[in-house]
Amino acid sequence: MMNDYLVTLSTSWKHYIWLAEPFSIILAATLATYILHLFYQKVPSGLLANKHHGAAAFLTSIHWPLRLLIWGKALVVIAHIFAVKINDQLVQLVWKLHDVGFTLLLAWSFIRLIRLFEEQLMAGNLSTNKPDETTVQAVGKLLRVVAIIIMVLFVLPILGIPVSGIVAFGGGSAIIVGIA
């Protein structure tokens, strides 16, 4: 009786061994996130203490997007493992979501970087004389709008929407505004 149970147990686990790979990917993503957490506990504060405000702003701007990137990549790899067991359209959707998500993370990092540099400029940490607040705020808002527009222009083709008409309309509008 016990022998039959052991034989059944030893043969049934072979059907589920493929689950070890997604589990190891989740474990690796957790480890990478923890190492990133340890890195961010030490490095940005050290940079601020040494008056490297620009580098600290850059590292702070990519902190959360990096965490999401680690987990997004892990989920895409796991989805690729499950691709054998699910239909092809779902895999195509996962890859589109991966591309859109990566573009959104880059845009989010860039927008955070612009905001943090704006804050550092306003505090007077990046230059010897304090710049005009209105100019810094206007340039920061303009750069954020440009980053969002560029992000939208990158995401639309991924989703299958052609952007040639939008770009042509924008160029024509710029010429008209420039003439006026």
Short mmCIF file of C-alpha atoms in Angstrom, two decimals, residues 48-132:
data_model
loop_
_atom_site.label_atom_id
_atom_site.label_comp_id
_atom_site.label_asym_id
_atom_site.label_seq_id
_atom_site.Cartn_x
_atom_site.Cartn_y
_atom_site.Cartn_z
CA LEU A 48 23.21 63.99 -1.75
CA ALA A 49 25.76 64.20 1.06
CA ASN A 50 28.49 64.75 -1.56
CA LYS A 51 26.45 67.43 -3.37
CA HIS A 52 25.77 65.27 -6.45
CA HIS A 53 22.17 66.42 -6.72
CA GLY A 54 21.82 65.69 -10.45
CA ALA A 55 22.91 62.07 -10.09
CA ALA A 56 20.68 61.63 -7.04
CA ALA A 57 17.73 63.07 -9.00
CA PHE A 58 18.42 60.65 -11.87
CA LEU A 59 18.62 57.63 -9.57
CA THR A 60 15.49 58.70 -7.73
CA SER A 61 13.60 59.17 -11.00
CA ILE A 62 14.27 55.60 -12.16
CA HIS A 63 13.73 53.86 -8.80
CA TRP A 64 10.05 52.84 -9.11
CA PRO A 65 10.15 52.34 -12.88
CA LEU A 66 13.06 49.91 -12.38
CA ARG A 67 11.07 47.95 -9.83
CA LEU A 68 8.12 47.71 -12.19
CA LEU A 69 10.45 46.81 -15.05
CA ILE A 70 11.89 43.90 -13.08
CA TRP A 71 8.44 42.51 -12.32
CA GLY A 72 7.13 43.26 -15.81
CA LYS A 73 10.00 41.35 -17.39
CA ALA A 74 9.46 38.47 -14.96
CA LEU A 75 5.78 38.29 -15.86
CA VAL A 76 6.55 38.36 -19.59
CA VAL A 77 9.04 35.51 -19.22
CA ILE A 78 6.49 33.53 -17.22
CA ALA A 79 3.86 34.24 -19.88
CA HIS A 80 6.32 32.97 -22.49
CA ILE A 81 6.66 29.74 -20.50
CA PHE A 82 2.88 29.39 -20.38
CA ALA A 83 2.66 30.18 -24.12
CA VAL A 84 2.88 26.50 -24.88
CA LYS A 85 -0.30 25.92 -22.92
CA ILE A 86 -2.33 28.98 -24.03
CA ASN A 87 -3.44 30.30 -27.40
CA ASP A 88 -1.27 32.44 -29.67
CA GLN A 89 -3.47 35.55 -29.57
CA LEU A 90 -3.00 35.84 -25.83
CA VAL A 91 0.77 35.66 -26.29
CA GLN A 92 0.60 38.45 -28.91
CA LEU A 93 -1.41 40.55 -26.44
CA VAL A 94 1.16 39.96 -23.71
CA TRP A 95 3.98 41.09 -26.01
CA LYS A 96 2.04 44.24 -27.00
CA LEU A 97 1.40 44.98 -23.34
CA HIS A 98 5.09 44.41 -22.67
CA ASP A 99 6.11 46.92 -25.35
CA VAL A 100 3.53 49.49 -24.24
CA GLY A 101 4.49 49.00 -20.59
CA PHE A 102 8.19 49.46 -21.34
CA THR A 103 7.44 52.68 -23.25
CA LEU A 104 5.26 53.94 -20.40
CA LEU A 105 8.01 53.16 -17.87
CA LEU A 106 10.55 55.11 -19.92
CA ALA A 107 8.17 58.06 -20.21
CA TRP A 108 7.40 57.91 -16.50
CA SER A 109 11.13 57.90 -15.67
CA PHE A 110 11.74 60.86 -17.95
CA ILE A 111 8.82 62.84 -16.50
CA ARG A 112 10.02 62.12 -12.96
CA LEU A 113 13.54 63.17 -13.96
CA ILE A 114 12.23 66.47 -15.34
CA ARG A 115 10.24 67.11 -12.15
CA LEU A 116 13.19 66.28 -9.87
CA PHE A 117 15.59 68.47 -11.86
CA GLU A 118 13.02 71.26 -11.69
CA GLU A 119 12.88 70.88 -7.91
CA GLN A 120 16.68 70.86 -7.66
CA LEU A 121 16.90 74.00 -9.80
CA MET A 122 14.28 75.74 -7.68
CA ALA A 123 16.19 74.83 -4.51
CA GLY A 124 19.40 76.26 -6.03
CA ASN A 125 21.30 72.97 -5.82
CA LEU A 126 22.34 72.75 -9.49
CA SER A 127 23.56 76.30 -10.10
CA THR A 128 25.35 79.02 -8.17
CA ASN A 129 22.65 81.63 -8.69
CA LYS A 130 18.96 80.90 -8.26
CA PRO A 131 17.10 80.83 -11.60
CA ASP A 132 13.77 82.51 -12.29
#
